[in-house]
Short mmCIF file of C-alpha atoms in Angstrom, two decimals:
data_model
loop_
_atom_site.label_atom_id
_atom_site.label_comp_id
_atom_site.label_asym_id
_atom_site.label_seq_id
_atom_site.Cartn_x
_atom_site.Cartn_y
_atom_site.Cartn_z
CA UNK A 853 75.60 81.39 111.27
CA UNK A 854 72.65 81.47 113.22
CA UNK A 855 70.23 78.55 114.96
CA UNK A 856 66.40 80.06 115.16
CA UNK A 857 63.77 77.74 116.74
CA UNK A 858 61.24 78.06 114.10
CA UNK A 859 58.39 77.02 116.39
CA UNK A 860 59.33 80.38 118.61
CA UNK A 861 61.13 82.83 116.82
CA UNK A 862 64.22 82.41 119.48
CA UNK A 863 67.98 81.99 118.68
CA UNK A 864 69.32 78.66 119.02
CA UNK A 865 72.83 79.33 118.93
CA UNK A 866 75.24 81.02 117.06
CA UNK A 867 78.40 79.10 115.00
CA UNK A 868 81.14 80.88 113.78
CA UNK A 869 81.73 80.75 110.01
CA UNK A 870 84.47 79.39 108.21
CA UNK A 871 86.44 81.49 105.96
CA UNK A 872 88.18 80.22 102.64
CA UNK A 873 91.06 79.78 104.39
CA UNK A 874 89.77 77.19 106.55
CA UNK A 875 88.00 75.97 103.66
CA UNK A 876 91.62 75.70 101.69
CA UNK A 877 93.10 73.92 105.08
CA UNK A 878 89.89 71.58 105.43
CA UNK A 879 90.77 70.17 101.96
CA UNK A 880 94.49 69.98 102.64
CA UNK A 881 93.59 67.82 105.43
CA UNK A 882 90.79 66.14 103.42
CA UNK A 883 93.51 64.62 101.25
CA UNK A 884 95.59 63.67 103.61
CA UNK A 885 92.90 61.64 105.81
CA UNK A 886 92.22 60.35 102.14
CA UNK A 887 95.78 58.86 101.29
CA UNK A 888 95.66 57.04 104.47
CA UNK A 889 91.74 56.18 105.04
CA UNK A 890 91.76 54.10 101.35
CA UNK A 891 94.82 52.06 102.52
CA UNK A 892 92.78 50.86 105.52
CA UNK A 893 91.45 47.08 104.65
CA UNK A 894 87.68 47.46 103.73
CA UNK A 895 86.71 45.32 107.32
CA UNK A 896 87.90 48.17 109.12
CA UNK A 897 85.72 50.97 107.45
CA UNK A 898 82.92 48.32 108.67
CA UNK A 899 83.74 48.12 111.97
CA UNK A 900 84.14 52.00 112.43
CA UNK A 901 80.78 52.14 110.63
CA UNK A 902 79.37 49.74 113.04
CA UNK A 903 80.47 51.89 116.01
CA UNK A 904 78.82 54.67 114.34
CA UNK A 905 75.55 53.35 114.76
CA UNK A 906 76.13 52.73 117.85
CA UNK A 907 77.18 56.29 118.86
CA UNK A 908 73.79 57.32 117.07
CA UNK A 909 71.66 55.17 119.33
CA UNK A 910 73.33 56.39 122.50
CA UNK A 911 72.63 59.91 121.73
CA UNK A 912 69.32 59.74 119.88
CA UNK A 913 67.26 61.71 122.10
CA UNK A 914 70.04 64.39 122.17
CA UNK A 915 70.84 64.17 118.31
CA UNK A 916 66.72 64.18 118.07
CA UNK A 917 66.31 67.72 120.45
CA UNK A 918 68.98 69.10 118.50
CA UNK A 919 66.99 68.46 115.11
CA UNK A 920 63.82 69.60 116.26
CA UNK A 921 65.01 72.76 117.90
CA UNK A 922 66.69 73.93 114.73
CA UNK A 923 64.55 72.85 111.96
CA UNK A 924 61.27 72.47 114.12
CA UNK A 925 60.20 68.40 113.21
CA UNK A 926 58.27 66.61 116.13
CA UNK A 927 60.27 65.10 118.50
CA UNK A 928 59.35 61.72 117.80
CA UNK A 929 59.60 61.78 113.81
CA UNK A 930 63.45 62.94 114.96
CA UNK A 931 64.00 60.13 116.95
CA UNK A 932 62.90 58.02 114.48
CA UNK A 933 65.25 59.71 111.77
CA UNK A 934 68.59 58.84 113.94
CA UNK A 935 67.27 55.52 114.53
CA UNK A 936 67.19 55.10 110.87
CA UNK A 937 70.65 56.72 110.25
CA UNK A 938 72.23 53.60 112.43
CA UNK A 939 70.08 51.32 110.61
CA UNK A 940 71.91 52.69 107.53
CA UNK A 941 75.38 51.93 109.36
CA UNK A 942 74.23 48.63 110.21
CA UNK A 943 73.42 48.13 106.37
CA UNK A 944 76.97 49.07 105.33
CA UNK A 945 78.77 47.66 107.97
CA UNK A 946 77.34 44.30 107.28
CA UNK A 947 77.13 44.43 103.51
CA UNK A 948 79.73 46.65 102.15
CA UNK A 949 82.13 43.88 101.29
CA UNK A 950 79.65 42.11 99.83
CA UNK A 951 78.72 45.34 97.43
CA UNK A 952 82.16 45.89 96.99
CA UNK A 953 83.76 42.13 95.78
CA UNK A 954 85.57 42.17 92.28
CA UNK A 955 83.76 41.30 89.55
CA UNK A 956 85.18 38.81 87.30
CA UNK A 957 84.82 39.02 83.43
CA UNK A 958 84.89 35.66 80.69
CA UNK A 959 88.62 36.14 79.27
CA UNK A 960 91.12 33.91 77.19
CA UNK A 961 92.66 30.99 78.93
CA UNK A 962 95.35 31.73 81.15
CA UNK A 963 94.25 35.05 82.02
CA UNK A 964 91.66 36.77 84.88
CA UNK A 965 89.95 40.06 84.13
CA UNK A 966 87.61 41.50 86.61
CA UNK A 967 86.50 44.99 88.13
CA UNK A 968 87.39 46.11 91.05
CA UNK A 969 86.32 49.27 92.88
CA UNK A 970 88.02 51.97 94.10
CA UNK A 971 87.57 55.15 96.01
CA UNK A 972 88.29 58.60 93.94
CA UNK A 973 89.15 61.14 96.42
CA UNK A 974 87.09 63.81 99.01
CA UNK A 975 83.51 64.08 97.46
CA UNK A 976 81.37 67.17 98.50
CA UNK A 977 78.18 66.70 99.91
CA UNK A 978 75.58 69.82 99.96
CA UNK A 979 72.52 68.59 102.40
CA UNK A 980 69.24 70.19 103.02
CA UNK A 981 67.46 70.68 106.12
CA UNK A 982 64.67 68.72 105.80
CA UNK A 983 66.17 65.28 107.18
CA UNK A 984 69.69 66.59 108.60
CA UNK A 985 70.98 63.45 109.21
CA UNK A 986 69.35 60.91 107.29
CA UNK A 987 70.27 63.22 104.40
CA UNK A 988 73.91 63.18 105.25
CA UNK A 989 74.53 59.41 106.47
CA UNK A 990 72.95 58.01 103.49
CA UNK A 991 75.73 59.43 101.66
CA UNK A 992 78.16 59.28 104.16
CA UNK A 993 77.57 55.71 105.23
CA UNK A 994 78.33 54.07 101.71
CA UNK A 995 80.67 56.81 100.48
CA UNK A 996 82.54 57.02 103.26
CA UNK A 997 82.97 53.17 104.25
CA UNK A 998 83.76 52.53 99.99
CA UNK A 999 87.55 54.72 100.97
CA UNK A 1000 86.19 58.07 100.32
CA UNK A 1001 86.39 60.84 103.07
CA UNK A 1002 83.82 63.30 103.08
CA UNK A 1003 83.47 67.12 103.17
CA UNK A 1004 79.59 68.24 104.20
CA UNK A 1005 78.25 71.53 103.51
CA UNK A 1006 75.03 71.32 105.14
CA UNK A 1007 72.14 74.14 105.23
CA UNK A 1008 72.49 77.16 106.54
CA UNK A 1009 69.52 76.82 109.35
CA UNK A 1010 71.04 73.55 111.01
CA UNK A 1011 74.72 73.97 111.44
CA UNK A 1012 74.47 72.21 115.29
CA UNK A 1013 73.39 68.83 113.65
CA UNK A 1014 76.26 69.59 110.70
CA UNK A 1015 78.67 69.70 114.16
CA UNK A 1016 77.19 66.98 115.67
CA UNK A 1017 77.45 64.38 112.93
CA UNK A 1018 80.79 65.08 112.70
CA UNK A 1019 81.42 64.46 116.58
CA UNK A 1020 79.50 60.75 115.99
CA UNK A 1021 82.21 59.87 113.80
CA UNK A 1022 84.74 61.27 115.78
CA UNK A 1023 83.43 59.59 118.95
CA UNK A 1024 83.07 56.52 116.37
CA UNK A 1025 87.21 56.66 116.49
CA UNK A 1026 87.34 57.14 112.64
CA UNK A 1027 90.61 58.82 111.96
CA UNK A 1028 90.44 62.85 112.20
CA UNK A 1029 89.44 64.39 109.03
CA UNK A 1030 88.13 61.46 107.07
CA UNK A 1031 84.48 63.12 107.86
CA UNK A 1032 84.27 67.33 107.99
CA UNK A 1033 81.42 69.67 108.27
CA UNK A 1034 82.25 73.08 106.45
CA UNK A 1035 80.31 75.60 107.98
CA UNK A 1036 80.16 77.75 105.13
CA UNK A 1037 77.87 80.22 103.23
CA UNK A 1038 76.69 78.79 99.91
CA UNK A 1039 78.69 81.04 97.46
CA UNK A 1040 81.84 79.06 98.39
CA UNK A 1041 80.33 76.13 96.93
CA UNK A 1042 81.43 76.51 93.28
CA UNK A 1043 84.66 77.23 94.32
CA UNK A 1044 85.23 73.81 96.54
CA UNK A 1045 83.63 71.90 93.46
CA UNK A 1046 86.48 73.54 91.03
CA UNK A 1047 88.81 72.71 93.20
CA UNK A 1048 91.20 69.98 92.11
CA UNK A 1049 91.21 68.20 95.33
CA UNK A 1050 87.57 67.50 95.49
CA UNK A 1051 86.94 64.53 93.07
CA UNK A 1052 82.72 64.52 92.75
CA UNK A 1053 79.97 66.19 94.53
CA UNK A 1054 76.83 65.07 95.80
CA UNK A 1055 73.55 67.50 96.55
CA UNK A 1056 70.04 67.21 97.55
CA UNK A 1057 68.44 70.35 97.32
CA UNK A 1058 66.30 72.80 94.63
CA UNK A 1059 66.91 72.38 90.75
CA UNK A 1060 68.88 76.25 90.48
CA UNK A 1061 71.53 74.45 93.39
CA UNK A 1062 71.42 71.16 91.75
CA UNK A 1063 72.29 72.92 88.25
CA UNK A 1064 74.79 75.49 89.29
CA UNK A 1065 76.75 72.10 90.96
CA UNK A 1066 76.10 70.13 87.96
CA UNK A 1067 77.85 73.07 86.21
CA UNK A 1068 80.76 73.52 87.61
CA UNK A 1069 81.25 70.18 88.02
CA UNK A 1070 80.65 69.27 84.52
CA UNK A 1071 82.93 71.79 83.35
CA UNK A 1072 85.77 70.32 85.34
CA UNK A 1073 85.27 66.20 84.84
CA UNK A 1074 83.87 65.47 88.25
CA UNK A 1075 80.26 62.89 88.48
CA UNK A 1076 77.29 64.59 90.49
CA UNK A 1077 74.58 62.64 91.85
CA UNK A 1078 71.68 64.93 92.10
CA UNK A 1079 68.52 64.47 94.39
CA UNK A 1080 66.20 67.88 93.23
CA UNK A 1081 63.14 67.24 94.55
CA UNK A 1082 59.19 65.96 93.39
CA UNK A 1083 55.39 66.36 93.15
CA UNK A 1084 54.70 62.79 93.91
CA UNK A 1085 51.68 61.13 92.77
CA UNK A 1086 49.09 58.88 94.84
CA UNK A 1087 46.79 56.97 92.65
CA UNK A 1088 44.56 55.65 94.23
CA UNK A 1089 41.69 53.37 91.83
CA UNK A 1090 38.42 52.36 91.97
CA UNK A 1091 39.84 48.55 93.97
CA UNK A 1092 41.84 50.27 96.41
CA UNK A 1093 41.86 49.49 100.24
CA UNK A 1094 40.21 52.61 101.22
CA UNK A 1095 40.93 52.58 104.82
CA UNK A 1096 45.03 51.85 104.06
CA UNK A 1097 44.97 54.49 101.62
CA UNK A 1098 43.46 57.19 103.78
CA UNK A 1099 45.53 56.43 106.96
CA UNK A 1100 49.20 56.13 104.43
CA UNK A 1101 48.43 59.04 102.42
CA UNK A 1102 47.45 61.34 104.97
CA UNK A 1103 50.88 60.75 106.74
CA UNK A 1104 52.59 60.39 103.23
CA UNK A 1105 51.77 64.10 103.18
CA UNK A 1106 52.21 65.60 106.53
CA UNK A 1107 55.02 63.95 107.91
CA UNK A 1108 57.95 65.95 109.19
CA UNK A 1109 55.19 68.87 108.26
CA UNK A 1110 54.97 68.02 104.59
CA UNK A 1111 58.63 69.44 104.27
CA UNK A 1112 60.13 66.12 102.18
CA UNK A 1113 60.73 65.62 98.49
CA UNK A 1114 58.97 62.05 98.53
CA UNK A 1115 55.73 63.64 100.55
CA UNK A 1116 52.89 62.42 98.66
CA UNK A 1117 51.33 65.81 96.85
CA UNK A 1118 49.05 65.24 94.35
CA UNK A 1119 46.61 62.76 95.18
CA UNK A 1120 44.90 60.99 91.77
CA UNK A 1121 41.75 59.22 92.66
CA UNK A 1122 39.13 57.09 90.80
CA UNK A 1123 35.70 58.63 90.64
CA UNK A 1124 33.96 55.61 91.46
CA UNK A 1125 35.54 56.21 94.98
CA UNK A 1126 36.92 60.00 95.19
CA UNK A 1127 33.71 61.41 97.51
CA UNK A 1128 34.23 58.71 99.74
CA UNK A 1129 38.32 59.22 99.79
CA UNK A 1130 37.93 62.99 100.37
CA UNK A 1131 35.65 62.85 102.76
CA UNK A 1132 37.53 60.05 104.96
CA UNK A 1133 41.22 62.27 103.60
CA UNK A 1134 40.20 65.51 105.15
CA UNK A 1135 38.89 63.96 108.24
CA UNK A 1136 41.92 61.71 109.18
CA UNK A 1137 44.54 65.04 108.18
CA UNK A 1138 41.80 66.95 110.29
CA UNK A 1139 42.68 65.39 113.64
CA UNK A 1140 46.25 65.19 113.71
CA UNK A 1141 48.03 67.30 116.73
CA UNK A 1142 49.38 70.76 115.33
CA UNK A 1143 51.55 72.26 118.05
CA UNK A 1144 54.92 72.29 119.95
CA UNK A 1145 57.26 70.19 118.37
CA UNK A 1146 58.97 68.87 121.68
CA UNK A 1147 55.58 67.53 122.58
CA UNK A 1148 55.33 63.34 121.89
CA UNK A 1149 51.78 63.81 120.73
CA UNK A 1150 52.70 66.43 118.05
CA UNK A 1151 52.32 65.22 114.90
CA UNK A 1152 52.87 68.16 112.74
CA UNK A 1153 55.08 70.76 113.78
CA UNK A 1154 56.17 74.28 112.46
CA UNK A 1155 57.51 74.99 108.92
CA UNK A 1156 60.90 75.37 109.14
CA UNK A 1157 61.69 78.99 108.55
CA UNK A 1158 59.06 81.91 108.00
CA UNK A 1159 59.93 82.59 105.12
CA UNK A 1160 59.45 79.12 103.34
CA UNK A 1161 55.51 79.41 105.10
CA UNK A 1162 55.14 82.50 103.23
CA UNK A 1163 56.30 80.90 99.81
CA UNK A 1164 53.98 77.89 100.86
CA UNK A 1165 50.96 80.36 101.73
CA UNK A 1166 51.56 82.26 98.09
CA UNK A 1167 51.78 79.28 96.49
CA UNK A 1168 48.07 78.07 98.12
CA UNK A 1169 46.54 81.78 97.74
CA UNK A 1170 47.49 81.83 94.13
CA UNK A 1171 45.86 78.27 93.35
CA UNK A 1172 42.87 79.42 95.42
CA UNK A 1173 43.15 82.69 93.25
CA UNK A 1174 43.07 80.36 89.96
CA UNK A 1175 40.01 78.87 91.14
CA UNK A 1176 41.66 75.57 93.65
CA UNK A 1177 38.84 75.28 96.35
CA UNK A 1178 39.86 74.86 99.80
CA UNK A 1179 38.61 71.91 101.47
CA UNK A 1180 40.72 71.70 104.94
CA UNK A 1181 43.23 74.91 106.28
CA UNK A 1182 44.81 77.26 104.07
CA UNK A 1183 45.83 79.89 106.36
CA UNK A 1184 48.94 80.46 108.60
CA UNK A 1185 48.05 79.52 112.14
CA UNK A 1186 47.40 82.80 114.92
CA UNK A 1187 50.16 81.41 117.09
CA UNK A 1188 54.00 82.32 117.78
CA UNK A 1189 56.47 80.53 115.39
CA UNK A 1190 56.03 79.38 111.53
CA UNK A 1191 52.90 77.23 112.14
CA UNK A 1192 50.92 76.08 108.76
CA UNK A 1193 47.63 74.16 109.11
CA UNK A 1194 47.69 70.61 107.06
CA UNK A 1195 45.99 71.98 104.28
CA UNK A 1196 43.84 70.14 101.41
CA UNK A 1197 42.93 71.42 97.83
CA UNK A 1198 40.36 70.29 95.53
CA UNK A 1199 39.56 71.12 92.01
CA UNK A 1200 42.89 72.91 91.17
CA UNK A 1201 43.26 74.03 87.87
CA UNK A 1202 45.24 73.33 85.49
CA UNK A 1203 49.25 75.52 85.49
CA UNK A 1204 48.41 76.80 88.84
CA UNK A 1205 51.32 76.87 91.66
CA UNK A 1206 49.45 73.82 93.54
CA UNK A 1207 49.33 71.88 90.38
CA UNK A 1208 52.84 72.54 88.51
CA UNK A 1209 55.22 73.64 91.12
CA UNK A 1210 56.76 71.31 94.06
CA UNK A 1211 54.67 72.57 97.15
CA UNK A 1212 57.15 71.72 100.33
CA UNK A 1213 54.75 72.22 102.95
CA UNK A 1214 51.82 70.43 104.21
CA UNK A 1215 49.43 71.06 101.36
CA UNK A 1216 47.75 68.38 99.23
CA UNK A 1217 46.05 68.49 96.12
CA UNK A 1218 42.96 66.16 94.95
CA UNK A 1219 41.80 64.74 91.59
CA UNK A 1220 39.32 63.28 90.07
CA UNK A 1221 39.57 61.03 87.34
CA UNK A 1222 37.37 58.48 85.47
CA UNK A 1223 39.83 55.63 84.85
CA UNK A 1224 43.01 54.30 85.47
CA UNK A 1225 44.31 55.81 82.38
CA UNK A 1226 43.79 59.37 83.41
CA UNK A 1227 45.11 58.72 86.14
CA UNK A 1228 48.42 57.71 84.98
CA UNK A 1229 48.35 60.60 82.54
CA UNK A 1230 47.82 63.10 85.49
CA UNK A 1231 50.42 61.12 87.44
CA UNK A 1232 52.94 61.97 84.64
CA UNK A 1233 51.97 65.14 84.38
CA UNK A 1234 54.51 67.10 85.81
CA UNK A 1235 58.21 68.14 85.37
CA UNK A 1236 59.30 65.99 88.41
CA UNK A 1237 59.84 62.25 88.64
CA UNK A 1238 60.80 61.30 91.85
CA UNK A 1239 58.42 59.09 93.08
CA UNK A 1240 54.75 57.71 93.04
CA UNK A 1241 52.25 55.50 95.20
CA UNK A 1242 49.76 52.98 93.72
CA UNK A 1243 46.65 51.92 95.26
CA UNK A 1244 44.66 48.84 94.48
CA UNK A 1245 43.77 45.27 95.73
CA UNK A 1246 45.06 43.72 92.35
CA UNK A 1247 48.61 43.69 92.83
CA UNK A 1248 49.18 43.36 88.91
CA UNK A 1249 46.94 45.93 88.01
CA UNK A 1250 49.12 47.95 90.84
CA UNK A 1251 52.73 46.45 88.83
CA UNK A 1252 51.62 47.22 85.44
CA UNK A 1253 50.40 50.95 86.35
CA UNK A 1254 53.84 51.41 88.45
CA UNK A 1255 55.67 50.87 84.80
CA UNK A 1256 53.93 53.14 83.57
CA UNK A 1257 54.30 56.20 85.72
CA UNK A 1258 57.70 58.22 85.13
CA UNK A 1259 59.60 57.90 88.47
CA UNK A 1260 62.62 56.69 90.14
CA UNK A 1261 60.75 54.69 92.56
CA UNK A 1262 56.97 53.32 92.61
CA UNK A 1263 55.55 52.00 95.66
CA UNK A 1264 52.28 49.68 95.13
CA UNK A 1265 50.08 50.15 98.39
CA UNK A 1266 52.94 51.83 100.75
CA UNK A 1267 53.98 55.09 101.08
CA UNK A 1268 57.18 56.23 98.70
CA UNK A 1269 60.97 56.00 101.08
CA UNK A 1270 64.26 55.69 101.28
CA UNK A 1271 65.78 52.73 102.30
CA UNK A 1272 69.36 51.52 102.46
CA UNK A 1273 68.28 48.38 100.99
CA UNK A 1274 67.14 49.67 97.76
CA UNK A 1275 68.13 52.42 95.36
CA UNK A 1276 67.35 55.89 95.62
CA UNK A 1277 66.68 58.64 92.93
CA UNK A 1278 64.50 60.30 90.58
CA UNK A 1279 64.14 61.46 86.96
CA UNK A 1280 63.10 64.26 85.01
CA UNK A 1281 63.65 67.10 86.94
CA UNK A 1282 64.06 65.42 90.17
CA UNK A 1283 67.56 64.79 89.07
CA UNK A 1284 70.04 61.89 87.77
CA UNK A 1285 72.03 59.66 89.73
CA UNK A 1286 70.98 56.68 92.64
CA UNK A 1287 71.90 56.61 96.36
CA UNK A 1288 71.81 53.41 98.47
CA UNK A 1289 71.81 49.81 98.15
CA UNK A 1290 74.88 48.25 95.77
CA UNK A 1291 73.94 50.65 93.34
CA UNK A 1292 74.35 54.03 95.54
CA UNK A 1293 77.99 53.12 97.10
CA UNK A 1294 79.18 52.68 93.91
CA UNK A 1295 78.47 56.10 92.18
CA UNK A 1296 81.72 57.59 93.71
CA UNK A 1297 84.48 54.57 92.84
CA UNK A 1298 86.52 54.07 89.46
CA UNK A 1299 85.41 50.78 88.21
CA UNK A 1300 88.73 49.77 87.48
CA UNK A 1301 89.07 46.90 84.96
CA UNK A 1302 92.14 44.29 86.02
CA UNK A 1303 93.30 42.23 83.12
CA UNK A 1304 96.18 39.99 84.23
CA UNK A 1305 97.80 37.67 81.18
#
């Protein structure tokens, strides 16, 4: 398994990969760590949590290098990414007990019924690249600290940050095994999710992956929670703070080089203030830093493989091919490594790549509409549901629109994210299921009802 710098072409390093025999071993040992990991009292999972965070801070910049040189994002936005991964510790470590309390149910006299919540077993988690850790630890911080243990299968492009964020929890002092990275090609997937030992699976990825999972788990009992992707809308009316929205959505779409599943794609405007947005849109993406992603003032690095910038570059030249008109980029850069211009689209026709499929890559697409209702209509046009930005001074006008747009998550003048405070997930085709908050680190427990006469 191979580590390519995508900003030079150059091998990274090499990892040996496991074979289904260390894959049958790794889940012998899985349920082992598992027998004795849910007897530990909830306080300690906390505390081991806690230290996790803290072994993420120490090692940022190192955690951060090892990101960017495998999967090419900016050095900062990498930092930034571990330092949210220990805020997502801190979350859990402070709050799981809370999350976790029993629940207590009216019953006759003389008796107490209530919930409790317990862990189920190993889960399996299949990551993308995009976010390498914050991917993993907002699955492994809840599940893990709730009594499950947890078996990674991460992508195939970043298998030094699968190793490494298994060495924070070792260096953490969790008990060997209770965390694992499989380094593992992806037709070994199916199998692991058949097999008896694993109790649920978790994946963030493309809808095929998310389906096959959904599959085979659905054929053998076990709960998926499935994270598949978006086309986000960003409406932004006739009221809106023009300056905010220009400045939010320009990095809601180029950050970590437009490679996210919440990126803000398909920008919805008002005509009574779409010249002035474009024109102030193309500038602001216009002067952001396109370079070498180890540089601090690089704001938008390479793609992450070449051969996602040549899906992304068919998926532009076909829209421009449909008619799309290209306002800003459009072309792969004339430099060494996968480097693709922040790009801008205007009057994109209807079914064209640009306007039905998820474009992962910094490309954006802008619309014109006459009123707010068209705009929620294009909003909701598409198969995705993920989630959607709202822009406008009248924060009711902004509430009433949000529940009306099909999404997991609206955001009324703020960029669309994940945080541990809140839940996570989409719709649609973006997928079933919510991460984070009280909600997320209970998807994976048996809600066990306790009636005691």
């Amino acid at each position: 398994m191979e580590a390519v710098n995508p900003a030079t072409g150059e091998e990274v390093e090499t990892y040996e990969t496991q074979t289904e025999e260390d894959v049958d071993d790794a889940l012998d040992r899985a349920t082992d760590a598992f027998d004795e990991w849910r007897a530990r009292p909830l306080r300690e999972r906390e505390e081991l949590l806690e230290a996790a965070g803290d072994v993420l801070r120490e090692n940022k910049r190192e955690y951060a290098e090892t990101m960017t040189r495998e999967m090419g994002k900016p050095i900062t936005q990498a930092v930034s990414e571990v330092e949210k991964c220990a805020w997502a510790c801190d979350h859990y470590a402070e709050h799981a007990s809370a999350y976790l309390q029993p629940e207590h149910h009216p019953s006759p006299s003389g008796s107490t019924v209530k919930t409790v919540y317990e862990p189920i077993g190993p889960v399996l988690a299949v990551m993308p690249w995009n976010f390498p850790f914050w991917q993993v630890f907002r699955f492994a911080a809840p599940y893990v600290t709730a009594g499950n243990v947890g078996l990674l299968k991460h992508a195939s492009n970043v298998p030094g940050c699968a190793k490494a964020i298994e060495d924070v929890f070792r260096e953490a002092g969790y008990p060997e095994d209770v965390f694992q990275s499989l380094l593992i090609p992806s037709d070994l997937v199916d199998d692991i999710v058949e097999d008896d030992r694993v109790r649920a699976a978790t994946l963030t990825g493309s809808g095929p992956a998310g389906r096959a999972v959904a599959a085979t788990a659905g054929e053998n009992l076990k709960k998926t929670v499935l994270e598949l992707g978006g086309s986000d809308p960003y409406v932004v009316l006739d009221d809106a703070d023009l300056d905010a929205a220009v400045e939010t959505g320009a990095w809601a779409r180029n950050q970590n080089g437009g490679q996210s599943c919440i990126a803000a794609k398909r920008f919805v405007v008002h005509e009574a203030v779409y010249d002035d947005f474009l024109d102030r849109f193309v500038e602001e993406i216009d002067s952001y830093v396109v370079g070498d992603p180890m540089d601090e003032e690089t704001d938008v690095g390479p793609q992450a493989k070449p051969s996602l910038m040549d899906e992304l570059h068919e998926q532009v030249e076909e829209s421009v091919e449909a008619g799309a008109n290209v306002a800003l980029g459009g072309e792969p850069m004339d430099r060494e490594g996968a480097f693709y211009p922040p790009t801008v689209l205007t009057d994109v026709p209807e079914g064209c790549p640009a306007d039905t499929e998820e474009v992962f890559g910094p490309v954006a697409t802008v619309y014109e509409v006459s009123d707010e209702e068209e705009a929620v209509e294009k909003a909701n046009d598409t198969q995705f549901g993920l989630g959607a930005s709202v822009w406008t001074e009248d924060r009711e006008r902004g509430e009433r629109l949000a529940r009306q747009i099909n999404a997991g998550c609206v955001y009324v003048n703020q960029l669309v994210k994940s945080d541990p405070r809140v839940p996570f997930g989409g719709v649609k085709e973006s997928g079933y299921g919510r991460e984070l908050s009280e909600v997320g680190i209970k998807e994976f427990l048996n809600e066990k009802t306790v009636w005691v006469e």
